[in-house]
Coordinates of C-alpha atoms in Angstrom, one line a residue:
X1 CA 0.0 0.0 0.0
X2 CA 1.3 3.3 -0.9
X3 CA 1.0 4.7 2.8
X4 CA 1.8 8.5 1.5
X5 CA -1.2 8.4 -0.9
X6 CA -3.5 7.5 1.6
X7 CA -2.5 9.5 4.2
X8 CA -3.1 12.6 2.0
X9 CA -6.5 11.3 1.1
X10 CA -7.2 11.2 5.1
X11 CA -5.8 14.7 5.3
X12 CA -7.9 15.8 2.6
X13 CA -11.5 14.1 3.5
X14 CA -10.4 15.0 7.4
X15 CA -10.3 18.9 6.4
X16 CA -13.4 18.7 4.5
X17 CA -15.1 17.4 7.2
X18 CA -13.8 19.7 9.2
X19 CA -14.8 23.1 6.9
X20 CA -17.9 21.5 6.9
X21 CA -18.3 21.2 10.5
X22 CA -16.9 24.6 10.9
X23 CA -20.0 26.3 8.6
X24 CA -22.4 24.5 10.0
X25 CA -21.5 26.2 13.5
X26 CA -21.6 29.1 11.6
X27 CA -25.1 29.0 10.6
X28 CA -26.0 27.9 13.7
X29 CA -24.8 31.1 15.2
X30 CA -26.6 33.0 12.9
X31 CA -30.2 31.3 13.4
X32 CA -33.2 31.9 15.6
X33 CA -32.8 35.8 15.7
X34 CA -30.2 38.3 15.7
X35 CA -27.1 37.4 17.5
X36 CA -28.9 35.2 20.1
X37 CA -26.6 32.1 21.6
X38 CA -27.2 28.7 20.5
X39 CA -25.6 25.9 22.8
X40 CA -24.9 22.9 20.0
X41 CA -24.3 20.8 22.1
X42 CA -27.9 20.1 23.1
X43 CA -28.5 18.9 19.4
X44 CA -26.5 15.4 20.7
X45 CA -29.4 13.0 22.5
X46 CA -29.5 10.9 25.1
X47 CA -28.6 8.4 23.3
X48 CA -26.3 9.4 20.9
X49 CA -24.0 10.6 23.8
X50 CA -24.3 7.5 25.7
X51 CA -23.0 5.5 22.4
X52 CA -20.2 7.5 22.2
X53 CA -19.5 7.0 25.7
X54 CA -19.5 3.3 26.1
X55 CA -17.8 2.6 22.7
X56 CA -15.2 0.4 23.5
X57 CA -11.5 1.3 22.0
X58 CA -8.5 -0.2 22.8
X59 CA -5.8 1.1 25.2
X60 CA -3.2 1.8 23.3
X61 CA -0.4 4.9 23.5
X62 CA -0.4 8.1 21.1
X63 CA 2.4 6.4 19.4
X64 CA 4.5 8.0 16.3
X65 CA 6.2 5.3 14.8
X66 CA 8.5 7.4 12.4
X67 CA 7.5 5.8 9.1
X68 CA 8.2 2.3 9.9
X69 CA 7.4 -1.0 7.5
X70 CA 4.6 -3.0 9.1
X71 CA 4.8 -6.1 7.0
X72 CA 2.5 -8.6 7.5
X73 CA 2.9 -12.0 6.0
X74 CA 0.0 -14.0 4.7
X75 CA -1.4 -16.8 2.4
X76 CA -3.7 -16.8 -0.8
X77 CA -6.2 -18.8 0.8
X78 CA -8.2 -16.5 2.4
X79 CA -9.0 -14.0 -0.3
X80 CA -7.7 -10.3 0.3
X81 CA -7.2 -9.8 3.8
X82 CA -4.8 -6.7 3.6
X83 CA -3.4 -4.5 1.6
X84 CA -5.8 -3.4 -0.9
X85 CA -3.9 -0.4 -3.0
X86 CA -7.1 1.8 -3.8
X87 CA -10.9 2.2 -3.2
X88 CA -12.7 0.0 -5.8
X89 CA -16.5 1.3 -4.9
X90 CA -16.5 -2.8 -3.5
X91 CA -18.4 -2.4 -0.3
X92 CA -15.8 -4.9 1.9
X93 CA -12.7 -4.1 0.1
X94 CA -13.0 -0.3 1.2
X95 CA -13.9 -1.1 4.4
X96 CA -10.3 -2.8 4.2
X97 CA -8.4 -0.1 3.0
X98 CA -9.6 2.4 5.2
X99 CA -8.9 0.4 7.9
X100 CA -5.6 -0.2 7.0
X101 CA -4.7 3.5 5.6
X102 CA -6.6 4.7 9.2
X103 CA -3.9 2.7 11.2
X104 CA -0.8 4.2 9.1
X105 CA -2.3 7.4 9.8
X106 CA -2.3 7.3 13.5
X107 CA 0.8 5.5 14.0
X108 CA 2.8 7.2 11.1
X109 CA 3.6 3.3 9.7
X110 CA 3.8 1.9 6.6
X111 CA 1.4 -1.7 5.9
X112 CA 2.8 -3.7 3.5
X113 CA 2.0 -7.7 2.4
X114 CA 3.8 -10.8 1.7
X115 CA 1.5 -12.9 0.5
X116 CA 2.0 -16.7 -0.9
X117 CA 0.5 -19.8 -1.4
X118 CA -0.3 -21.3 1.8
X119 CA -2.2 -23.7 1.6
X120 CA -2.1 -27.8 2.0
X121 CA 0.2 -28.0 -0.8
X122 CA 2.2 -25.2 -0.3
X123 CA 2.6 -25.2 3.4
X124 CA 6.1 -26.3 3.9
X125 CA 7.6 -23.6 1.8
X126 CA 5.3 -20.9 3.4
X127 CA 5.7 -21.9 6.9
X128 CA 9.6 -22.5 6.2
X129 CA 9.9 -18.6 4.7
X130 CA 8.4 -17.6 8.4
X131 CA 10.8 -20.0 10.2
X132 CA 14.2 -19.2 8.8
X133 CA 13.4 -15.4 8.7
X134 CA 13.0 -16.1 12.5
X135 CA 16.3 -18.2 12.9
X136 CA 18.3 -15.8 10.9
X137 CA 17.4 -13.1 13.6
X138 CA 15.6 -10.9 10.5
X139 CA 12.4 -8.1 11.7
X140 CA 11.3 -8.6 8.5
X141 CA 7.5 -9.9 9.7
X142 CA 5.8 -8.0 12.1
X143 CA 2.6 -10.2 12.0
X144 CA 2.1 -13.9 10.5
X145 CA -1.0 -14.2 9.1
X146 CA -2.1 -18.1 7.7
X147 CA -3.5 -21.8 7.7
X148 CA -5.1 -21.8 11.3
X149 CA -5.2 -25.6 10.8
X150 CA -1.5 -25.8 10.3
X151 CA -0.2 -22.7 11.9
X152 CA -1.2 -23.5 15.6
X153 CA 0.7 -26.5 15.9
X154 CA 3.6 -24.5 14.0
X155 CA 3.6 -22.5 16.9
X156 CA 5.0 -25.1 19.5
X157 CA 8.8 -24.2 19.0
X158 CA 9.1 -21.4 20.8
X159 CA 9.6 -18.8 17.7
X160 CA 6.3 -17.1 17.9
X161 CA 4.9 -14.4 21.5
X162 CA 3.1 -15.4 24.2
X163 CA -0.1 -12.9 23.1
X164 CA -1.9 -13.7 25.9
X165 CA 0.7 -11.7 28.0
X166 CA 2.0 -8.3 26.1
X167 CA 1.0 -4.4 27.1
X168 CA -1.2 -4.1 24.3
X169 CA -3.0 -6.6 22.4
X170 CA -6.4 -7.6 25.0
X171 CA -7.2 -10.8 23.5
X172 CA -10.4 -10.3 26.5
X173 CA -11.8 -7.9 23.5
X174 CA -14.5 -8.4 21.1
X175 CA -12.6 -7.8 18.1
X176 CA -10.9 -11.5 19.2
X177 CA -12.4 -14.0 19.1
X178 CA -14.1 -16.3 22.5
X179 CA -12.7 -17.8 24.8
X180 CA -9.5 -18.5 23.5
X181 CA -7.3 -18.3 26.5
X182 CA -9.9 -20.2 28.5
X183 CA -9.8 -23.0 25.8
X184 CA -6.5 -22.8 23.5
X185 CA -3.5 -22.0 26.2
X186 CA -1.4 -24.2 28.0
X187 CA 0.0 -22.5 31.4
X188 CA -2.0 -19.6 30.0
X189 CA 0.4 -19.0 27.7
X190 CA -1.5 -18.7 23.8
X191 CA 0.7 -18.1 20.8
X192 CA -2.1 -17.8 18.1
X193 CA -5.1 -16.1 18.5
X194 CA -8.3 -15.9 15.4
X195 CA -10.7 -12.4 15.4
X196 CA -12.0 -10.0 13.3
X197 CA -8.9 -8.9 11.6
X198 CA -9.1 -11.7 9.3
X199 CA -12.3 -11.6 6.9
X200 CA -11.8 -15.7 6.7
X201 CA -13.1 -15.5 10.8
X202 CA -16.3 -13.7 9.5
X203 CA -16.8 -16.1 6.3
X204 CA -15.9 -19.1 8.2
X205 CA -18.8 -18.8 11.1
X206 CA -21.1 -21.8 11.1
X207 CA -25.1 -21.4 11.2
X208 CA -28.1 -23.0 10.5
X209 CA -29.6 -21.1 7.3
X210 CA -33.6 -21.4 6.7
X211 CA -35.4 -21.0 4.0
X212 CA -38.5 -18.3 4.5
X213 CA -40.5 -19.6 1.8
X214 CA -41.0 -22.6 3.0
X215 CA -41.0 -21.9 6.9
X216 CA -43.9 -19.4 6.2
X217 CA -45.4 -21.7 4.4
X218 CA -45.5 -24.6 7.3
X219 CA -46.2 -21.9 9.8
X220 CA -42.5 -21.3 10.9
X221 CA -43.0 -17.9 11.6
X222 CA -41.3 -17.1 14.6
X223 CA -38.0 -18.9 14.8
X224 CA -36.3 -15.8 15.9
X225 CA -39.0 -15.6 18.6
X226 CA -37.8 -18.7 19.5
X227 CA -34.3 -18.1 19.5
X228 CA -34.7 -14.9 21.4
X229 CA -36.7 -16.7 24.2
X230 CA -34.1 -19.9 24.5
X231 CA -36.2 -22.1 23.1
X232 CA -34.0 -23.1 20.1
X233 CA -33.1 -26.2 21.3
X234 CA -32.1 -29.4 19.3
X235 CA -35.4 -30.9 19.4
X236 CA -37.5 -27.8 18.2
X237 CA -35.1 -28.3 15.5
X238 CA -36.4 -31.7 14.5
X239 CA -39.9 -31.0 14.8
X240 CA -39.9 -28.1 12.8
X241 CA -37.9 -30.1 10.2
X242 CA -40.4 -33.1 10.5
X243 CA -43.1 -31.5 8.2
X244 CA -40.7 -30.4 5.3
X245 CA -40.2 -33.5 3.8
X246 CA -41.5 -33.5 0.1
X247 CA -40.8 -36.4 -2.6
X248 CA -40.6 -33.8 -5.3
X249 CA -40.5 -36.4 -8.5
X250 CA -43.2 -38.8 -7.1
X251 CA -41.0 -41.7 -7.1
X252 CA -41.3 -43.3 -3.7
X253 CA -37.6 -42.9 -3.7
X254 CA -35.9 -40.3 -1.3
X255 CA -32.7 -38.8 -2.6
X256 CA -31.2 -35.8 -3.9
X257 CA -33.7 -35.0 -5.9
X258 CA -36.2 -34.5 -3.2
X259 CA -36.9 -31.9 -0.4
X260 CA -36.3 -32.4 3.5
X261 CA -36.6 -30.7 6.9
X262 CA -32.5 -30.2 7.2
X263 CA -29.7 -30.5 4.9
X264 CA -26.1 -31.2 6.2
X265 CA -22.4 -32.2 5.2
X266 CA -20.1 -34.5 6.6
X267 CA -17.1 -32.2 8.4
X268 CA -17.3 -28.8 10.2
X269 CA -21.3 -29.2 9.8
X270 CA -21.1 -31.9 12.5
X271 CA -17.8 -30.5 14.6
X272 CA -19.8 -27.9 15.2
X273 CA -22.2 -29.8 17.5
X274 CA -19.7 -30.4 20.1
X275 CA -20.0 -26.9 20.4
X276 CA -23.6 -26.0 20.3
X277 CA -24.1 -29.1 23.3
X278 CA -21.2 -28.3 25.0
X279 CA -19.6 -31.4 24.7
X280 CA -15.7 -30.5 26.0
X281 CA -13.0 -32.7 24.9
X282 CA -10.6 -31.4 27.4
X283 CA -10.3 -29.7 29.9
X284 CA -8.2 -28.1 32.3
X285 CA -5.6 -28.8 35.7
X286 CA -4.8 -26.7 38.6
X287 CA -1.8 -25.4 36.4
X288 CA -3.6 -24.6 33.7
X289 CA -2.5 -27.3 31.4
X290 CA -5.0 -29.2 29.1
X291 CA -6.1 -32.6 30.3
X292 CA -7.9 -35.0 27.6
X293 CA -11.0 -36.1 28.8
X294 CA -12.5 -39.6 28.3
X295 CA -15.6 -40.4 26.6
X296 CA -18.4 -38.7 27.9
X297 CA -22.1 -39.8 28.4
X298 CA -22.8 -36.4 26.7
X299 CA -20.8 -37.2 23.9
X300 CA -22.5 -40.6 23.3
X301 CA -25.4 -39.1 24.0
X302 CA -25.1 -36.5 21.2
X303 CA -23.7 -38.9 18.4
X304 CA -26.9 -40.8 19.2
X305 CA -29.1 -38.0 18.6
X306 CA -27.3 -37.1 15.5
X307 CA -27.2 -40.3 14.1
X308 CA -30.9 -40.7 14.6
X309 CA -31.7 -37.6 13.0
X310 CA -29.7 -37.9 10.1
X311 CA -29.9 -41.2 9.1
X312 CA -33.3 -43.1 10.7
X313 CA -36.3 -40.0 10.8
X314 CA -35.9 -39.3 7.0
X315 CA -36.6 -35.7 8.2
X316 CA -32.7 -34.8 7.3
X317 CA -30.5 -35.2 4.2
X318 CA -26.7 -36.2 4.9
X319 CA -24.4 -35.9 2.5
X320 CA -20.7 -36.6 1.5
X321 CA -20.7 -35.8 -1.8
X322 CA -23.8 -33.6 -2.9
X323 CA -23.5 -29.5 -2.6
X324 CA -25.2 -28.3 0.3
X325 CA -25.5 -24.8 -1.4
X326 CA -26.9 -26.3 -4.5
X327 CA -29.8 -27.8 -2.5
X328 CA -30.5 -25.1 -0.4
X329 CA -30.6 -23.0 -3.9
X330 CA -32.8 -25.3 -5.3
X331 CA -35.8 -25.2 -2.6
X332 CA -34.4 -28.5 -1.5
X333 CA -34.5 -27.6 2.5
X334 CA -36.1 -26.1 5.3
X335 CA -32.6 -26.1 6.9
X336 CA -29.1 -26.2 6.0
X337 CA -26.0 -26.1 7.7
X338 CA -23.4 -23.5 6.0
X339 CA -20.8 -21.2 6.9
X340 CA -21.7 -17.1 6.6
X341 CA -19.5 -17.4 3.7
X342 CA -21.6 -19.4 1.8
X343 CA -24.8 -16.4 1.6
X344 CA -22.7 -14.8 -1.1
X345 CA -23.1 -17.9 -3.6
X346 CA -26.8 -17.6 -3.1
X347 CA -27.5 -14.4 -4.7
X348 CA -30.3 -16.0 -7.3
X349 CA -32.0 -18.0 -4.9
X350 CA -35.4 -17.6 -5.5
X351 CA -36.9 -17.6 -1.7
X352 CA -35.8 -14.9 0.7
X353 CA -33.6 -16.8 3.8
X354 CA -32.3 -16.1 7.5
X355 CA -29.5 -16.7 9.6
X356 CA -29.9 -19.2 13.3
X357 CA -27.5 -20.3 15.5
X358 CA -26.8 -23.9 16.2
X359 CA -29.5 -25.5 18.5
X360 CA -28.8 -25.6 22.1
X361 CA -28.7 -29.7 23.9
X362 CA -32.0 -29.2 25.3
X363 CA -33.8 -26.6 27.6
X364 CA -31.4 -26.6 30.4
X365 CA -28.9 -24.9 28.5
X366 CA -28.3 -21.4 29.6
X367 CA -26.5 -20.3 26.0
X368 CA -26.3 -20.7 22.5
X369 CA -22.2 -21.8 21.7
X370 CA -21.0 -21.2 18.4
X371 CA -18.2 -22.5 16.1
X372 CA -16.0 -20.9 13.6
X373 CA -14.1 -23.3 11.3
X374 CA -10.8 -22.2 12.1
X375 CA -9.1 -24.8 10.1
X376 CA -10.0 -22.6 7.0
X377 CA -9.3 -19.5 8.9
X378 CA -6.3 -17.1 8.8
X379 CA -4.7 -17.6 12.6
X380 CA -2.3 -14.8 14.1
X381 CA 1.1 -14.5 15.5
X382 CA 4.1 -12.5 16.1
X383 CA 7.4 -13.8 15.6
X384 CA 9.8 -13.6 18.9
X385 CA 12.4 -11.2 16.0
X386 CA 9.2 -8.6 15.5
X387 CA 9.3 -5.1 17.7
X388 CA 7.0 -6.2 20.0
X389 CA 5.9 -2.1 20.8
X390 CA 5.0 -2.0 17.0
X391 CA 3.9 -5.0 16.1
X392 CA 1.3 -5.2 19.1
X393 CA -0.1 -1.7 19.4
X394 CA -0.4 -1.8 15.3
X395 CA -1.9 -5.2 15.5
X396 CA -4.4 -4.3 18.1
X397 CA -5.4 -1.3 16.7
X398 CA -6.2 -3.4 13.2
X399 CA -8.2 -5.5 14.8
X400 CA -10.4 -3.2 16.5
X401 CA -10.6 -1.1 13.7
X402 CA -12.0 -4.4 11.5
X403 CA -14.8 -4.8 14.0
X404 CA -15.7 -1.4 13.8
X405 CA -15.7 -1.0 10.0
X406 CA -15.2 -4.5 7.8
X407 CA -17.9 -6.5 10.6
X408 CA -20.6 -3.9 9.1
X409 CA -19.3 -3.8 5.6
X410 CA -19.2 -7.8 5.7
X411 CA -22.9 -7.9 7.4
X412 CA -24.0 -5.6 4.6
X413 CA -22.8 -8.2 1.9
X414 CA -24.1 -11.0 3.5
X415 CA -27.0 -10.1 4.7
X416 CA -28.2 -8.8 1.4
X417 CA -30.8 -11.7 0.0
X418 CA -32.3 -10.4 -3.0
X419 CA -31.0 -7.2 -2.1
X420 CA -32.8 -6.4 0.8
X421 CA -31.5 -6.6 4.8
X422 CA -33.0 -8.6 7.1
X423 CA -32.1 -6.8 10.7
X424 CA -33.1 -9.8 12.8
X425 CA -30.5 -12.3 10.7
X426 CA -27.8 -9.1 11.7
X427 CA -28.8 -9.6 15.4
X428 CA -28.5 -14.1 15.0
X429 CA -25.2 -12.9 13.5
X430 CA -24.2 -10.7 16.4
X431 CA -25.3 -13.8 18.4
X432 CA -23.5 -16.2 16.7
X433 CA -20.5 -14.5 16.4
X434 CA -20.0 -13.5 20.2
X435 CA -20.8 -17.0 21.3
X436 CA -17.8 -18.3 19.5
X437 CA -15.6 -21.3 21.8
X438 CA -13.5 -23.6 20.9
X439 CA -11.9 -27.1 22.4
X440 CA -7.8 -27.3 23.0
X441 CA -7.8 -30.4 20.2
X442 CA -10.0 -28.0 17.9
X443 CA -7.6 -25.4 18.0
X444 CA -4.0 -27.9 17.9
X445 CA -6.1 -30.3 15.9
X446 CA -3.6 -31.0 13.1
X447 CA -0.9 -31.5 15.6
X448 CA -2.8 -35.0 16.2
X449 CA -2.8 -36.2 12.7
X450 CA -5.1 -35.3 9.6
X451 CA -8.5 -35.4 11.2
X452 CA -7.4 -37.7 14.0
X453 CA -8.0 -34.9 16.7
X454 CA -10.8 -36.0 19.8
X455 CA -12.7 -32.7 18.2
X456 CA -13.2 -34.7 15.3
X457 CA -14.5 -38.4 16.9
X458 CA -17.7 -37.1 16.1
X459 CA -17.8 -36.6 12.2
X460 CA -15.7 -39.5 11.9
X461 CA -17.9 -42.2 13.5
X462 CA -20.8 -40.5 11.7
X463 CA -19.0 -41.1 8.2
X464 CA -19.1 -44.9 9.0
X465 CA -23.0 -44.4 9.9
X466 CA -22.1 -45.4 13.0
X467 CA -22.4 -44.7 16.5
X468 CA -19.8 -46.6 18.2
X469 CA -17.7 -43.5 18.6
X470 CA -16.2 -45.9 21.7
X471 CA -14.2 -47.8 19.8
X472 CA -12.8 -44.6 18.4
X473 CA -11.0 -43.3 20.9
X474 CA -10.2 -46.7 22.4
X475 CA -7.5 -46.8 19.6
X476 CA -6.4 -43.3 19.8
X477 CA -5.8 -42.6 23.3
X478 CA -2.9 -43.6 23.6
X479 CA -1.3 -41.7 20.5
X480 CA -3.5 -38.5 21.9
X481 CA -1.7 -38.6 25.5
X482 CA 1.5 -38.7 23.5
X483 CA 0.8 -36.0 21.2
X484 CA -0.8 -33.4 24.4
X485 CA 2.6 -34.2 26.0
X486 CA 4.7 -33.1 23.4
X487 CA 2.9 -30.1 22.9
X488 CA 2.9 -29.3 26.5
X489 CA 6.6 -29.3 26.3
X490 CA 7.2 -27.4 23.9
X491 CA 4.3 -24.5 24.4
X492 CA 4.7 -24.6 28.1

């Protein structure tokens, strides 16, 4: 980014504003009579000034930073993240700019990118740049942006900062994302942290999309109602899917060709259970290390409820190799389990559709817990050779600054179905999005083989139509109590 260019365009829109602000007083001194005083402040309300008040910001210093590089180093994978060199008139692109050119501004640095392939294929040569740039003792990232899947486990050799302990980044803030620290640390200690500074976090949310057409039409008219009031548990769920069910060709034969109450995938769609229920797969000692638990009775529990919905009512449609999109497109659900990501493929959907949150276990359930794929998701961390003044105040401040500006932008884009905005889906967003948590073997997941983590028992007994998730983690447990050990060494 050319940081000079878009400085002067701040300048420039800044004294606009500012001659503009300036004859407005003007002609409110010369209103209401000759010469009589007019207090302007009294045109703020309430309201208005109790906003401003309770905004949060981050604590950061008035910091001048002389001009220096902020390079951020990223991966292809997740679309543009940073550095976007101009205004386009795209809505979420902008949103990016400004948020980057904003932060030069304030700090008098200079954002530039490093981005390269970084996905499965690419991931030794991209994680490998990162690594000997850190052994060779160079500054030259400030901030590591890539494959969350890959990265945390990347961060076990003691190359990367302990985030959950600098002046200035407060992972506690909403611009980061749950409980990570709670969930993700060993000894407290967290080396890679997910938020709203990466627009992969805000694609990569899971919900339950519904289709209005057909929900009006079998008198689902208050689901938000229901959501709002607590009562979105799994079971409302299946009723409400019950009646759905349509053999659309008249052949006896129910496929992909027909309609159902729910429509679900294989993978993240079913991961994300373990959230909604609350089903832990670890938890933590009295030092604050993470501790494997066994198989629960909830965690039976749920794979039997799942299996039974998916794969004995008939009121659900589980697929491996079908498009869950393409179905929903079609008029082919009540239900469907996608990522926010996915509302921006559905564009020419005929019927109008809303946003829920996972369902909660059952009644007793005092919140709605939410799951963000962070697999797919750019992760972040600081290399132990970045200024830790600049690359934490700069960080912070890009964070916040995305969950004041590119949240809205994104929740304009995605909340557009046939361009029109549907304020209650915004508010299951807000939900969703601030009931984010995660699991320790989530999080490390890859560290434990290629979908071999406990996080993923679920999905993988469920792909055998199965329910004997027993027998799965009889012959893992042993391998898992190796693999939390060596990553308690070398994180701890």
């Amino acid at each position: 980014m050319n940081s000079s260019e878009a400085r002067n365009g701040i300048r420039l829109t800044a004294a606009l504003l500012a001659l503009l602000i300036l004859l407005t007083a003007f002609a409110a001194c010369g209103s209401g009579g000759g010469g009589s005083d007019v207090n302007t402040a009294e045109t703020s309300t309430p309201e208005e000034t109790e906003a401003a008040e309770t905004e949060l910001k981050p604590d950061l210093p008035d910091k001048d930073f002389g001009g220096k590089t902020f390079n951020i180093f990223g991966w292809t994978h997740a679309g543009t993240e940073f550095c976007i060199e101009e205004e386009s008139g795209d809505v979420i692109e902008d949103a990016i700019f400004h948020r980057d050119s904003a932060t030069e501004e304030l700090f008098n640095v200079d954002i530039t990118c490093e981005i390269r392939e970084g996905g499965p294929s690419a991931w030794a040569s991209w994680i490998g740049t990162v690594e000997n740039s850190i052994l060779a003792g160079d500054d030259a990232y400030q901030l590591v942006a890539g494959y969350g899947y890959r990265l945390a486990a990347a961060t076990i050799n003691g190359n990367y900062r302990n985030l959950a302990n600098t002046n200035y980044l407060d992972i506690s803030m909403p611009w980061w994302s749950g409980d990570l620290v709670e969930t993700s640390s060993i000894g407290g200690a967290l080396y890679l942290v997910f938020g709203h500074l990466g627009l992969s976090y805000l694609k990569n949310a899971y919900a339950i999309y519904y289709n209005k057409t057909i929900a009006e039409d079998l008198g689902h008219t208050d689901l938000y109602e229901t959501v709002d009031s607590g009562g979105w548990t799994f079971d409302e769920l299946k009723a409400r899917s019950k009646g759905a069910v349509l053999d659309l060709n008249g052949d006896g034969v129910f496929d992909s060709n027909d309609r159902y109450g729910y429509l679900t995938g294989p993978n993240m769609d079913v991961d994300a259970y373990l959230n909604a229920f609350d089903v832990p797969c670890t938890e933590y000692d009295s030092d604050g290390m993470p501790v494997i638990l066994p198989l629960s009775e909830k965690m039976q529990n749920t794979i039997d409820l799942l299996h039974d919905f998916f794969f004995v009512t008939g009121d659900a449609f589980y697929t491996r190799t079908d498009s869950l999109k393409d179905l929903f497109r079609a008029e082919q659900g009540l239900f469907a389990t996608m990522t926010i990501g996915t509302s921006g493929d559905l564009r020419d959907m005929e019927s109008d559709f809303g946003f829920l949150p996972y369902p909660q276990y059952d009644d007793k359930q005092d919140e709605y817990r939410s799951f963000i794929a962070c697999h797919n998701t750019t992760g972040f961390c600081i290399p132990i050779t970045a200024d830790e003044e600049l690359s934490t105040i700069v960080t912070e401040y890009m964070a916040y600054e995305s969950y004041k500006s590119v949240r809205p932008a994104y929740y304009d884009v995605a909340l557009k179905s046939k361009y029109t905005r549907d304020p209650d889906s915004e508010r299951m967003l807000d939900l969703i999005y601030s009931t984010v948590v995660y699991d320790f073997t989530l999080v490390y997941s890859f560290a434990f083989g290629d979908q071999e983590a406990p996080s993923m028992m679920l999905r993988m007994t469920l792909k055998k139509n199965s329910t004997d998730i027993a027998s799965m983690y009889a012959a893992r447990t042993e391998k898992w109590a190796g693999t939390l050990e060596t990553l308690i060494s070398g994180l701890a």
